[in-house]
mmCIF file of C-alpha atoms in Angstrom:
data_model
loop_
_atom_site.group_PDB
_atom_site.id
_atom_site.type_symbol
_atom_site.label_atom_id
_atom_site.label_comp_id
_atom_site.label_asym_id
_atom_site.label_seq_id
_atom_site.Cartn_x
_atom_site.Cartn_y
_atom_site.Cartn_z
ATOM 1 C CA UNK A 1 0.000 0.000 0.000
ATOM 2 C CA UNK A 2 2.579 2.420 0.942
ATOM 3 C CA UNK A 3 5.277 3.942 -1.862
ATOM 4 C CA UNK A 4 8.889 3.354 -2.053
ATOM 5 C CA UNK A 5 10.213 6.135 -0.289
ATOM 6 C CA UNK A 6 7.918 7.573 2.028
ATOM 7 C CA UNK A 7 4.077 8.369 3.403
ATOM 8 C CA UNK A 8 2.838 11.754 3.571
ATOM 9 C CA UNK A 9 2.115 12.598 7.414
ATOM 10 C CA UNK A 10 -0.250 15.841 7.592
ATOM 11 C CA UNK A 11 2.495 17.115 5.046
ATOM 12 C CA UNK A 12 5.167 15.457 6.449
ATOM 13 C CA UNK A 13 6.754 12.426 4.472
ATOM 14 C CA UNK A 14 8.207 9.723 6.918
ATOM 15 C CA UNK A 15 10.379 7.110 5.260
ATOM 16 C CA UNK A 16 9.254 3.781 4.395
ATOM 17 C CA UNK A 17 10.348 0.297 6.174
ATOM 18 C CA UNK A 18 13.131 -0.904 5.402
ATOM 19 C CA UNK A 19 14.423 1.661 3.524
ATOM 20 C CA UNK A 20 18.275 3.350 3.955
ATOM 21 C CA UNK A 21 16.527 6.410 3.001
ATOM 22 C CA UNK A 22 14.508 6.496 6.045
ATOM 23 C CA UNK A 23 17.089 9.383 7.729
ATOM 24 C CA UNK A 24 17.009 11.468 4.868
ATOM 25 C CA UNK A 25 12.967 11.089 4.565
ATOM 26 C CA UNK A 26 12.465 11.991 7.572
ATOM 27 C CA UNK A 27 14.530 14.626 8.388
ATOM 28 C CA UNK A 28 14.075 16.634 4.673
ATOM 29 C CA UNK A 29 10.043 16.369 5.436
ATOM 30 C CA UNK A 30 10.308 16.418 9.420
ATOM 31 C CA UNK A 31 7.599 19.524 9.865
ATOM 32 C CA UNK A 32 5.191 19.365 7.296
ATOM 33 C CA UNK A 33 2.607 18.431 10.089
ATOM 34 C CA UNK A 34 2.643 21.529 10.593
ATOM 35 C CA UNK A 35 0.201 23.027 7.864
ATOM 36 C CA UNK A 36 -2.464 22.104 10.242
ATOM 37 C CA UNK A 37 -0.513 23.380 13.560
ATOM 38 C CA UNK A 38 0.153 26.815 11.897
ATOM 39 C CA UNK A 39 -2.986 27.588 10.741
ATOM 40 C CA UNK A 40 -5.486 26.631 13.933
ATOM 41 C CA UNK A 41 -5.643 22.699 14.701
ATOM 42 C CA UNK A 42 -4.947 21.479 18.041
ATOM 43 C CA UNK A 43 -2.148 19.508 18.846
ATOM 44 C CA UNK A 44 -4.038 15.965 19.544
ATOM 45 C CA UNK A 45 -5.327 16.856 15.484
ATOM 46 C CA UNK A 46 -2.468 16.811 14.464
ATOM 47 C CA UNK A 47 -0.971 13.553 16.239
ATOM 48 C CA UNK A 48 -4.028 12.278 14.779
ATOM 49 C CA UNK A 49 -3.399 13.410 11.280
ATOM 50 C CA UNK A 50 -0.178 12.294 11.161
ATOM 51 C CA UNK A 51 -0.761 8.709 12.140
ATOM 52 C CA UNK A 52 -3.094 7.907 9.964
ATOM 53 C CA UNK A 53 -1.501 9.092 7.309
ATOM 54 C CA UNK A 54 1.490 7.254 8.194
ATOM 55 C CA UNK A 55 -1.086 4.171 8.443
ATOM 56 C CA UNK A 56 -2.300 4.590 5.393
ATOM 57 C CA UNK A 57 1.008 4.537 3.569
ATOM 58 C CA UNK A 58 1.606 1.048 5.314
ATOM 59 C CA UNK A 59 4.083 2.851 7.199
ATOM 60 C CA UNK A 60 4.300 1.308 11.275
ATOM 61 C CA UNK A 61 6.087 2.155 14.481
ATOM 62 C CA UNK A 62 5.922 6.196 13.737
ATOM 63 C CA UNK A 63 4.911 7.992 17.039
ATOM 64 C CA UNK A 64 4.286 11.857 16.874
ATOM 65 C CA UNK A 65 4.449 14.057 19.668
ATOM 66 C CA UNK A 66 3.306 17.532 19.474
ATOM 67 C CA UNK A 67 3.888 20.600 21.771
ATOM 68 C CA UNK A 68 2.271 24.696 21.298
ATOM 69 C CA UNK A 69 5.480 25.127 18.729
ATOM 70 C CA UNK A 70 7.279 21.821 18.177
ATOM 71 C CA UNK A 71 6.601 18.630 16.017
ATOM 72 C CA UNK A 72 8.396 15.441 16.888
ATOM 73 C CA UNK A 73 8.550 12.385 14.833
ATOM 74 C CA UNK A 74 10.259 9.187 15.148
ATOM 75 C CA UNK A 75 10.167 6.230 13.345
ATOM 76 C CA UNK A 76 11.482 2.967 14.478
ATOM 77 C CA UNK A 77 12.958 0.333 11.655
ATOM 78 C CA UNK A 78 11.498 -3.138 12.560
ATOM 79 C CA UNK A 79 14.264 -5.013 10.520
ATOM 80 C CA UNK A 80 17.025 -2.948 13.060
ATOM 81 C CA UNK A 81 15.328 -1.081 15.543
ATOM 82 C CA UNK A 82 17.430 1.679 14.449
ATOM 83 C CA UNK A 83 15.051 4.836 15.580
ATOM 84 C CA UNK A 84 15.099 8.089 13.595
ATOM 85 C CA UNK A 85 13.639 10.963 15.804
ATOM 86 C CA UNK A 86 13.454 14.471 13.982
ATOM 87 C CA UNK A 87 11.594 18.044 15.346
ATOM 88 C CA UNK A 88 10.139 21.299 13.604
ATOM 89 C CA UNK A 89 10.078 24.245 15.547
ATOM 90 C CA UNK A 90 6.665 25.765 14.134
ATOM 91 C CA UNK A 91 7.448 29.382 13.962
ATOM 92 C CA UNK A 92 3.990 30.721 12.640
ATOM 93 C CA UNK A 93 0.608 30.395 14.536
ATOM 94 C CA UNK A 94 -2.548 31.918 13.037
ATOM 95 C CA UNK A 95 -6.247 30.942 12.498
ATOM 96 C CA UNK A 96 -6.705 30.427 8.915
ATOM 97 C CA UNK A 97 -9.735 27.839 8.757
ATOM 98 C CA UNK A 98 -9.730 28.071 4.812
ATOM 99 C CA UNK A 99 -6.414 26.970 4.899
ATOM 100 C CA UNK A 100 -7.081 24.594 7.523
ATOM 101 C CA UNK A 101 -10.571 23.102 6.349
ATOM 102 C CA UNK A 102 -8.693 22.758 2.612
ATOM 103 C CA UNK A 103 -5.324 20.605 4.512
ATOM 104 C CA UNK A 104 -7.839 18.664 6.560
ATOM 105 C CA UNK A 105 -10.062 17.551 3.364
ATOM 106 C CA UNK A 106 -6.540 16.832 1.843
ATOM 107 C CA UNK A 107 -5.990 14.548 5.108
ATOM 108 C CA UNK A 108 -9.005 12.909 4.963
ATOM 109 C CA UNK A 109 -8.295 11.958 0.782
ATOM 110 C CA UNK A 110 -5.023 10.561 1.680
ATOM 111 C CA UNK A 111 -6.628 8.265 4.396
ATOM 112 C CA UNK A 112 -9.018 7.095 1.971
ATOM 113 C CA UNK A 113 -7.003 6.565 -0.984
ATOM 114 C CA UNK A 114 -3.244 7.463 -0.929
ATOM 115 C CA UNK A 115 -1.460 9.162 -4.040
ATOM 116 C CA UNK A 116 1.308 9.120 -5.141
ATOM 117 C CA UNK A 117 3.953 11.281 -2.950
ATOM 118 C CA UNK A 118 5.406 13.443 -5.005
ATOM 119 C CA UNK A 119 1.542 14.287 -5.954
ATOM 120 C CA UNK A 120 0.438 14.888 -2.275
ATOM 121 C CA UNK A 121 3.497 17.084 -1.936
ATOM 122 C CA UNK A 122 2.277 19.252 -4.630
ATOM 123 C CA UNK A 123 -0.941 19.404 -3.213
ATOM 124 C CA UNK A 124 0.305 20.547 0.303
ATOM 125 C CA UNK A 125 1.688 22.836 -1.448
ATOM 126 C CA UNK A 126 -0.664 24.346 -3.314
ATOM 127 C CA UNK A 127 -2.798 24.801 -0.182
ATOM 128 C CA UNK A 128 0.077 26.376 2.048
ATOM 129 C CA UNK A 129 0.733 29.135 -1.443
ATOM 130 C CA UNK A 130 -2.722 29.576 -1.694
ATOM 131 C CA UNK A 131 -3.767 32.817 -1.369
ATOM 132 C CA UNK A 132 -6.533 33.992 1.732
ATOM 133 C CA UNK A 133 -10.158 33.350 1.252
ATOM 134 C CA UNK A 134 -10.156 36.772 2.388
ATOM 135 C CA UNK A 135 -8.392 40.215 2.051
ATOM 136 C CA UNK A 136 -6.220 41.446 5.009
ATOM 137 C CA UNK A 137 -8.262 44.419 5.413
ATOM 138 C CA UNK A 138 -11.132 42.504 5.550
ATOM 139 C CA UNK A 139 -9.761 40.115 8.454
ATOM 140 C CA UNK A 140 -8.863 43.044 10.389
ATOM 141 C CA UNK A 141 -11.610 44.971 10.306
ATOM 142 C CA UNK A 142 -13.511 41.852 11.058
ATOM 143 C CA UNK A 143 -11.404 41.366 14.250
ATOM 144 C CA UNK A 144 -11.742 45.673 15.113
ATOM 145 C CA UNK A 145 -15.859 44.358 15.277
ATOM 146 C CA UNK A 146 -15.278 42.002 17.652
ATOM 147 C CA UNK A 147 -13.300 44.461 20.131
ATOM 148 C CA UNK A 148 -15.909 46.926 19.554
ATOM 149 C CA UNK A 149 -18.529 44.219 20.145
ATOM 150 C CA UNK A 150 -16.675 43.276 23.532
ATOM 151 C CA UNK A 151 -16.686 46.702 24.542
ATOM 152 C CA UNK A 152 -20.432 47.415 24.251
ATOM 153 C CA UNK A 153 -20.770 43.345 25.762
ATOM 154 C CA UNK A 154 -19.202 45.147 29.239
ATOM 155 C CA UNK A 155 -20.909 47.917 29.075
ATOM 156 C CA UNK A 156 -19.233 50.716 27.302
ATOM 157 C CA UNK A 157 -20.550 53.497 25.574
ATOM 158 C CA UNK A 158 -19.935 54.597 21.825
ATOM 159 C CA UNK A 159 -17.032 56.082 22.593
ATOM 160 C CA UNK A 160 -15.518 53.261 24.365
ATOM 161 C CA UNK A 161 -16.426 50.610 21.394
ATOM 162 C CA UNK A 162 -14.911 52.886 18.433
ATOM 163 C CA UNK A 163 -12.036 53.179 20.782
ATOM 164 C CA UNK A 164 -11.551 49.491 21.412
ATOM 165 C CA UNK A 165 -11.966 49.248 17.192
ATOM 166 C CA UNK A 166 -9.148 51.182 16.314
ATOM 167 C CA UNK A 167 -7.151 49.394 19.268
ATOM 168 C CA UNK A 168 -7.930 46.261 17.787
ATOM 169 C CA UNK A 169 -7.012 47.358 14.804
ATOM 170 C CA UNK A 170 -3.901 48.769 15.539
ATOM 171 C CA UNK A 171 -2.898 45.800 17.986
ATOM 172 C CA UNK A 172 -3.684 43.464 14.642
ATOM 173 C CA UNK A 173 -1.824 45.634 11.910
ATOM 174 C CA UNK A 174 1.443 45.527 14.711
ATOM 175 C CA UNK A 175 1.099 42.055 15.489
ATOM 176 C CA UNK A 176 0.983 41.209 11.722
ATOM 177 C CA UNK A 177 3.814 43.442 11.002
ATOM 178 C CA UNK A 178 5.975 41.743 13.541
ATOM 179 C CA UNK A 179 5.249 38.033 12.638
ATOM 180 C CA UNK A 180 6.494 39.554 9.223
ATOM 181 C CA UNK A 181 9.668 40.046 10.934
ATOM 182 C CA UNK A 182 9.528 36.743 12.329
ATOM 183 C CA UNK A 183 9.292 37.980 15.895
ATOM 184 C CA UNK A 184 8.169 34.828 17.877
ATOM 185 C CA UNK A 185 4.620 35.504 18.991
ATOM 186 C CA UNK A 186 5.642 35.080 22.743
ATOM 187 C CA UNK A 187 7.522 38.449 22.336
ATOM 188 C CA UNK A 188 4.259 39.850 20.255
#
């Protein structure tokens, strides 16, 4: 069932049994799990993701442990017990369900009827360079509604809730410009 080099793991493609190319498998596709971390799921989804997707590929002994910013798989050869053990550091946490939905539906496809990998690799990919569902703008001003709505759900006048828009919306256009920077969000 699986393919000669590999199974696609939430994005991530683990080596197959047997294989000398297991270390180089695994540590050239060690992250991909994490189109589903960065963009919303929790991190018993993605565990979840991962191993069936390894399952599906006929690939065994792969456990997956997941943390707010690292993924950690390791894969254990039955013919040598040799264990290859690789981490991503997820850098980039947002709530995009478009992108999320679309990698999850992708998920679900591969559990049902695995391609090839190089063709589930392109299709990752096409979902992570896929543009938003929605314009920035949009998303922010969205977000300013919710502050104002917040401020009016405690009590505040008018003048409280256009203040708490343009404080959301200025706390979202400075967080956004420093995860451009790649300031870790902890620091945000």
């Amino acid at each position: 069932q699986g393919e000669p080099g590999g199974a696609v793991a939430g994005g991530c493609v683990i080596g197959d049994q047997g294989e000398q190319r297991d270390h180089a498998e695994l540590r050239e596709r060690r992250g991909g799990g994490g189109v589903d971390q960065r963009n919303g799921a929790g991190a018993e989804d993605v565990v979840s993701a991962v191993l069936a997707i390894t399952r599906a590929y006929g690939v065994r002994n792969v456990d997956a442990d997941v943390t707010y910013s690292v993924i950690e798989l390791s894969h254990e050869n039955p013919s040598t017990h040799e264990t290859i053990s690789r981490s991503r550091n997820v850098r980039y946490r947002t709530l995009d369900y478009f992108t999320l939905t679309r990698a999850s539906n992708l998920i679900a496809e591969l559990v049902e009827n695995p391609i090839e990998v190089p063709e589930a690799r392109r299709a990752i990919a096409r979902i992570v360079s896929a543009p938003s569902l929605y314009p920035r703008m949009l998303r922010r001003f969205g977000w300013s509604l919710v502050g104002a709505g917040a401020a009016f759900l405690i009590g505040g006048s008018w003048i409280v809730a256009v203040a708490a828009l343009l404080a959301t919306m200025f706390i979202d256009y400075l967080t956004s410009a420093l995860a451009n920077r790649r300031v870790p969000v902890f620091f945000q």
